[in-house]
Coordinates of C-alpha atoms in Angstrom, one line a residue:
Chain O
X1 CA 35.4 22.0 53.5
X2 CA 31.8 21.4 52.2
X3 CA 29.8 18.6 53.8
X4 CA 28.1 16.3 51.4
X5 CA 26.1 14.4 54.1
X6 CA 23.1 13.8 53.9
X7 CA 22.8 15.3 50.4
X8 CA 24.8 12.7 48.5
X9 CA 22.6 10.0 50.1
X10 CA 19.4 11.8 49.1
X11 CA 20.6 12.1 45.5
X12 CA 21.7 8.4 45.2
X13 CA 18.7 7.0 47.0
X14 CA 16.5 8.3 44.2
X15 CA 13.5 8.9 46.5
X16 CA 10.9 11.6 46.6
X17 CA 11.9 14.1 49.2
X18 CA 9.4 16.3 51.1
X19 CA 9.4 20.0 50.3
X20 CA 11.7 21.1 53.2
X21 CA 14.3 18.5 52.2
X22 CA 14.0 19.3 48.5
X23 CA 14.6 23.0 49.2
X24 CA 17.5 22.1 51.4
X25 CA 19.0 19.9 48.7
X26 CA 18.5 22.6 46.0
X27 CA 20.3 25.1 48.2
X28 CA 23.2 22.7 48.7
X29 CA 23.4 21.9 45.0
X30 CA 23.7 25.6 44.2
X31 CA 26.7 25.8 46.4
X32 CA 28.4 22.4 46.0
X33 CA 29.6 21.7 42.5
X34 CA 30.5 18.1 43.4
X35 CA 27.0 17.2 44.5
X36 CA 25.5 19.2 41.6
X37 CA 27.6 17.1 39.1
X38 CA 26.6 13.9 40.8
X39 CA 22.9 14.8 40.6
X40 CA 23.2 15.9 37.0
X41 CA 25.1 12.8 35.9
X42 CA 22.7 10.4 37.7
X43 CA 19.8 12.2 36.0
X44 CA 21.4 11.7 32.6
X45 CA 22.2 8.0 33.2
X46 CA 18.7 7.2 34.5
X47 CA 17.0 9.1 31.7
X48 CA 19.0 7.1 29.2
X49 CA 18.0 3.9 30.8
X50 CA 14.3 4.8 31.1
X51 CA 14.1 6.0 27.5
X52 CA 15.6 2.9 26.0
X53 CA 13.0 1.0 24.0
X54 CA 11.9 -2.6 24.9
X55 CA 13.7 -5.1 22.7
X56 CA 11.2 -7.4 21.0
X57 CA 11.9 -11.1 20.8
X58 CA 13.2 -12.2 17.4
X59 CA 10.8 -13.6 14.8
X60 CA 10.1 -17.3 15.2
X61 CA 11.1 -17.3 18.9
X62 CA 8.0 -19.4 19.9
X63 CA 8.4 -21.8 17.0
X64 CA 12.1 -22.3 17.9
X65 CA 11.1 -23.1 21.5
X66 CA 8.4 -25.5 20.5
X67 CA 10.6 -27.3 18.0
X68 CA 13.5 -27.7 20.5
X69 CA 11.1 -28.8 23.3
X70 CA 11.1 -32.5 22.4
X71 CA 14.9 -32.6 22.0
X72 CA 15.3 -30.9 25.4
X73 CA 13.0 -33.4 27.0
X74 CA 14.9 -36.4 25.5
X75 CA 18.1 -34.9 26.7
X76 CA 16.8 -34.4 30.2
X77 CA 15.4 -38.0 30.3
X78 CA 18.8 -39.3 29.2
X79 CA 20.5 -37.3 31.9
X80 CA 18.1 -38.6 34.5
X81 CA 18.6 -42.2 33.3
X82 CA 22.3 -41.7 33.5
X83 CA 22.1 -40.3 37.0
X84 CA 19.8 -43.1 38.1
X85 CA 22.2 -45.7 36.7
X86 CA 25.1 -44.2 38.5
X87 CA 23.2 -44.1 41.7
X88 CA 22.1 -47.7 41.4
X89 CA 25.6 -48.9 40.5
X90 CA 27.1 -47.0 43.4
X91 CA 24.5 -48.3 45.8
X92 CA 25.1 -51.9 44.5
X93 CA 28.8 -51.5 45.0
X94 CA 28.4 -50.1 48.5
X95 CA 26.0 -53.0 49.4
X96 CA 28.5 -55.6 48.1
X97 CA 31.4 -54.1 49.9
X98 CA 29.5 -53.7 53.1
X99 CA 28.1 -57.3 52.8
X100 CA 31.7 -58.6 52.3
X101 CA 32.9 -56.7 55.3
X102 CA 30.0 -57.9 57.5
X103 CA 29.8 -61.6 56.4
X104 CA 33.4 -62.2 55.6
X105 CA 35.3 -60.1 58.1
X106 CA 38.6 -61.9 57.4
X107 CA 38.4 -61.3 53.7
X108 CA 41.0 -58.9 52.4
X109 CA 41.7 -57.4 49.0
X110 CA 44.6 -59.7 48.6
X111 CA 42.6 -62.8 49.2
X112 CA 39.9 -61.5 46.8
X113 CA 42.5 -61.0 44.1
X114 CA 44.0 -64.4 44.8
X115 CA 40.6 -66.0 44.5
X116 CA 40.0 -64.2 41.2
X117 CA 43.4 -65.3 39.8
X118 CA 42.9 -69.0 40.8
X119 CA 39.4 -69.0 39.2
X120 CA 40.8 -67.7 35.9
X121 CA 43.6 -70.3 36.1
X122 CA 41.1 -73.1 36.8
X123 CA 39.0 -72.0 33.8
X124 CA 42.1 -72.1 31.5
X125 CA 43.0 -75.6 32.8
X126 CA 39.5 -76.9 32.1
X127 CA 39.6 -75.5 28.6
X128 CA 43.0 -77.2 28.1
X129 CA 41.7 -80.5 29.3
X130 CA 38.7 -80.3 26.9
X131 CA 41.1 -79.6 24.0
X132 CA 43.4 -82.5 24.9
X133 CA 40.4 -84.9 25.3
X134 CA 39.2 -83.9 21.8
X135 CA 42.7 -84.4 20.2
X136 CA 43.1 -87.8 22.0
X137 CA 39.7 -88.9 20.8
X138 CA 40.5 -87.8 17.2
X139 CA 43.8 -89.8 17.3
X140 CA 42.5 -93.0 19.0
X141 CA 38.9 -93.4 17.9
X142 CA 37.8 -95.1 14.6
X143 CA 36.6 -92.9 11.8
X144 CA 33.0 -94.4 12.1
X145 CA 32.8 -93.5 15.8
X146 CA 34.1 -90.1 15.1
X147 CA 31.5 -89.4 12.4
X148 CA 28.7 -90.7 14.7
X149 CA 30.0 -88.5 17.6
X150 CA 30.2 -85.5 15.2
X151 CA 26.7 -86.0 14.0
X152 CA 25.3 -86.4 17.6
X153 CA 27.2 -83.2 18.6
X154 CA 26.0 -81.3 15.5
X155 CA 22.4 -82.5 16.2
X156 CA 22.6 -81.3 19.8
X157 CA 23.9 -77.9 18.7
X158 CA 21.1 -77.6 16.1
X159 CA 18.4 -78.6 18.6
X160 CA 19.7 -76.1 21.1
X161 CA 19.8 -73.3 18.5
X162 CA 16.3 -74.1 17.4
X163 CA 15.0 -74.0 20.9
X164 CA 16.7 -70.7 21.6
X165 CA 15.5 -69.2 18.3
X166 CA 11.9 -70.3 19.0
X167 CA 12.0 -68.8 22.5
X168 CA 13.3 -65.5 21.2
X169 CA 10.7 -65.4 18.4
X170 CA 7.9 -66.2 20.8
X171 CA 9.0 -63.5 23.2
X172 CA 9.2 -60.9 20.4
X173 CA 5.9 -62.0 18.9
X174 CA 4.1 -61.8 22.2
X175 CA 5.6 -58.4 22.9
X176 CA 4.4 -56.9 19.6
X177 CA 1.0 -58.4 20.2
X178 CA 0.8 -56.7 23.6
X179 CA 1.9 -53.4 22.1
X180 CA -0.8 -53.6 19.4
Chain D
X1 CA 3.5 -6.3 30.3
X2 CA 0.9 -8.4 28.5
X3 CA -1.7 -9.9 30.9
X4 CA -2.6 -13.5 30.4
X5 CA -5.7 -15.4 31.6
X6 CA -4.8 -17.4 34.7
X7 CA -6.5 -20.4 33.2
X8 CA -3.6 -20.8 30.8
X9 CA -1.1 -20.8 33.7
X10 CA -3.3 -23.4 35.6
X11 CA -3.4 -25.6 32.5
X12 CA 0.3 -25.3 31.9
X13 CA 0.8 -26.3 35.6
X14 CA -1.1 -29.5 34.8
X15 CA 1.3 -30.3 31.9
X16 CA -0.7 -28.8 29.0
X17 CA 2.0 -28.0 26.4
X18 CA -0.3 -25.9 24.2
X19 CA -1.2 -23.7 27.2
X20 CA 2.5 -23.3 27.9
X21 CA 3.1 -22.3 24.3
X22 CA 0.6 -19.5 24.9
X23 CA 2.6 -18.4 27.9
X24 CA 5.8 -18.3 25.9
X25 CA 4.1 -16.2 23.3
X26 CA 2.8 -13.8 25.9
X27 CA 6.1 -13.4 27.8
X28 CA 8.7 -13.8 25.1
X29 CA 9.4 -10.0 24.7
X30 CA 9.7 -9.1 28.4
X31 CA 12.0 -12.1 29.0
X32 CA 14.0 -11.5 25.9
X33 CA 14.3 -7.8 26.7
X34 CA 15.6 -8.6 30.3
X35 CA 18.1 -11.1 28.9
X36 CA 19.2 -8.6 26.2
X37 CA 19.7 -5.8 28.8
X38 CA 21.6 -8.2 31.0
X39 CA 23.8 -9.8 28.4
X40 CA 24.0 -7.0 25.8
X41 CA 23.9 -9.3 22.8
X42 CA 21.0 -10.5 20.7
X43 CA 22.1 -14.2 20.1
X44 CA 23.1 -14.7 23.7
X45 CA 19.8 -13.1 24.9
X46 CA 17.8 -15.3 22.6
X47 CA 19.5 -18.4 24.0
X48 CA 19.1 -17.2 27.5
X49 CA 15.4 -16.5 26.9
X50 CA 14.9 -20.0 25.4
X51 CA 16.6 -21.6 28.4
X52 CA 14.5 -19.5 30.8
X53 CA 11.3 -20.8 29.3
X54 CA 12.6 -24.4 29.5
X55 CA 13.4 -23.8 33.2
X56 CA 9.9 -22.3 33.7
X57 CA 8.4 -25.4 32.2
X58 CA 10.4 -27.6 34.5
X59 CA 9.5 -25.7 37.6
X60 CA 6.0 -24.7 36.7
X61 CA 4.5 -27.3 39.0
X62 CA 6.2 -25.6 42.0
X63 CA 4.9 -22.1 41.0
X64 CA 2.8 -20.5 43.7
X65 CA -0.3 -19.0 42.1
X66 CA -0.5 -16.3 44.8
X67 CA 2.7 -14.8 43.3
X68 CA 2.7 -12.7 40.1
X69 CA 3.5 -15.0 37.2
X70 CA 5.5 -12.4 35.3
X71 CA 7.6 -11.6 38.3
X72 CA 8.3 -15.3 38.8
X73 CA 9.3 -15.8 35.1
X74 CA 11.5 -12.7 35.2
X75 CA 13.2 -13.8 38.4
X76 CA 14.1 -17.1 36.6
X77 CA 15.5 -15.1 33.7
X78 CA 17.5 -12.8 35.9
X79 CA 19.0 -15.6 37.9
X80 CA 20.0 -17.4 34.7
X81 CA 21.6 -14.3 33.2
X82 CA 23.5 -13.6 36.5
X83 CA 24.8 -17.2 36.5
X84 CA 25.8 -17.0 32.8
X85 CA 27.7 -13.8 33.4
X86 CA 29.5 -15.1 36.4
X87 CA 30.5 -18.2 34.3
X88 CA 31.6 -16.2 31.3
X89 CA 33.2 -13.4 33.2
X90 CA 32.2 -10.9 30.6
X91 CA 34.8 -8.4 29.7
X92 CA 34.9 -5.3 31.8
X93 CA 35.2 -2.2 29.7
X94 CA 38.1 0.1 30.2
X95 CA 37.5 3.6 31.6
X96 CA 38.6 5.1 28.2
X97 CA 35.7 3.3 26.5
X98 CA 33.1 5.0 28.5
X99 CA 30.2 6.2 26.4
X100 CA 29.5 9.8 25.2
X101 CA 26.6 11.4 26.9
X102 CA 24.8 14.6 26.1
X103 CA 25.9 17.4 28.4
X104 CA 22.7 19.5 27.9
X105 CA 20.3 20.5 30.7
X106 CA 18.6 17.3 31.9
X107 CA 15.5 19.2 32.8
X108 CA 14.8 20.2 29.2
X109 CA 13.3 17.6 26.9
X110 CA 16.0 16.5 24.6
X111 CA 15.1 14.9 21.3
X112 CA 18.6 13.4 21.0
X113 CA 18.0 11.4 24.1
X114 CA 14.4 10.5 23.3
X115 CA 15.3 9.1 19.9
X116 CA 17.5 6.1 20.7
X117 CA 19.8 5.2 17.8
X118 CA 21.9 2.1 17.5
X119 CA 24.9 4.0 18.7
X120 CA 23.0 5.1 21.8
X121 CA 21.9 1.6 22.4
X122 CA 25.5 0.5 22.3
X123 CA 26.6 3.2 24.7
X124 CA 23.8 2.3 27.0
X125 CA 25.0 -1.3 27.1
X126 CA 28.5 -0.2 27.9
X127 CA 27.2 1.9 30.7
X128 CA 25.1 -0.9 32.1
X129 CA 28.0 -3.4 31.7
X130 CA 30.0 -1.4 34.2
X131 CA 27.8 -2.8 36.9
X132 CA 28.3 -6.3 38.4
X133 CA 25.5 -8.8 37.3
X134 CA 23.3 -8.6 40.4
X135 CA 23.5 -4.8 40.6
X136 CA 22.7 -4.7 36.8
X137 CA 19.7 -7.0 37.3
X138 CA 18.4 -4.7 40.1
X139 CA 18.8 -1.6 38.0
X140 CA 17.1 -3.2 35.0
X141 CA 14.2 -4.5 37.1
X142 CA 13.8 -1.1 38.8
X143 CA 14.1 1.2 35.8
X144 CA 12.8 -0.9 32.9
X145 CA 10.2 -3.0 34.6
X146 CA 9.2 -0.6 37.3
X147 CA 9.6 -3.2 40.0
X148 CA 9.5 -2.1 43.6
X149 CA 12.4 -2.8 45.9
X150 CA 10.3 -5.5 47.7
X151 CA 9.6 -7.2 44.3
X152 CA 13.3 -7.1 43.4
X153 CA 14.3 -8.6 46.7
X154 CA 12.0 -11.5 46.0
X155 CA 13.1 -11.9 42.5
X156 CA 16.8 -11.9 43.2
X157 CA 16.5 -13.7 46.6
X158 CA 18.0 -10.7 48.5
X159 CA 16.8 -8.7 51.5
X160 CA 15.2 -5.4 50.9
X161 CA 18.1 -3.6 52.5
X162 CA 20.5 -5.5 50.2
X163 CA 18.5 -4.3 47.2
X164 CA 18.6 -0.7 48.4
X165 CA 22.3 -0.9 49.0
X166 CA 22.9 -2.5 45.6
X167 CA 20.8 0.2 43.8
X168 CA 22.6 2.9 45.8
X169 CA 26.0 1.6 44.7
X170 CA 24.8 1.1 41.1
X171 CA 23.5 4.6 40.8
X172 CA 26.8 6.0 42.1
X173 CA 28.6 3.9 39.5
X174 CA 26.3 5.1 36.7
X175 CA 26.8 8.7 37.7
X176 CA 30.5 8.3 37.8
X177 CA 30.6 6.8 34.3
X178 CA 28.7 9.8 33.0
X179 CA 30.9 12.3 34.9
X180 CA 34.0 10.6 33.8
X181 CA 32.9 10.7 30.2
X182 CA 31.9 14.4 30.5
X183 CA 35.4 15.3 31.7
X184 CA 37.0 13.2 28.9
X185 CA 34.8 14.9 26.3
X186 CA 35.7 18.3 27.6
X187 CA 39.4 17.5 27.7
X188 CA 39.2 16.2 24.1
X189 CA 37.3 19.3 23.1
X190 CA 39.9 21.7 24.5
X191 CA 42.7 19.6 22.9
X192 CA 41.0 19.8 19.5
X193 CA 40.5 23.6 20.1
X194 CA 44.2 23.9 20.9
X195 CA 45.1 22.1 17.7
X196 CA 42.9 24.3 15.6
X197 CA 44.6 27.5 16.8

């Protein structure tokens, strides 16, 4: 049986052999059809690769890159902002949970849930009391007192709205001044 | 490969977008060619080349000026294409689809090989596609870009011996593709001959 070592390696390593080795390889290739075929096939494959022309970039490649640049940057900023928000929210949650665990060691999930439910119930009861107070006042008070109370309440709401509007307008105005 | 004044690279490193556009203009063809040879399709290659330049822009501040800029850019392109192909698991061609190669004497200059037609381009892609993505990248960098094994090892984050072994395996595979095709062509020829008798 014909030995292919080291000839197969010499062929596949694609290196420049010294004269002695090259002559040795040539002699082997003349006798071994398997190695001769390997050498021939590899030569054809590498020649095909080396002779293939360089593919030029399509027309407008640079323009396409430049015009997509701003969009890519915005997308990246959005991604970074999202990541930052997730990190902050997770950190805040961890801090809250650790604080609860440290400062209120006896607090459990059940007691937390119970506190939340009782707060909601309390809020609903308060709202109910306000409604019943208004309906009682409407039934028992004289129309004159009702009109005066209504006007006072409406005046208070108007004043509060004006104050709020003025504050918002001032803030917006000052902000635009700073920008300019 | 087109040489560029290092001042543009330095300016791009400092965030100059105009200078970076000059770099894109200078390196668009080598990067596109590498992506095309890796992915075998124009549209995918263009997208990959665009993404490569975006990644280059993002990483340019960490670029070491002691290193060759073109090698650095090509390594980003090669890594991106390898990742893309791993994700997409590009179809492996069946053995029957192996390309037709000229059986003439390879020592003789052959005009049919020198003039590359679209069909030959297609067969070349099929042949290259037989290789797994990192082996393909090593072959492309070696035979199209003339990179040394040391350079390839840096570009693909491999050891030199790993590059050598990948190239060795790739060359064997390429030779096997050609041999397989030659025997298929010969069998087809004798079958046609038998039919004509």
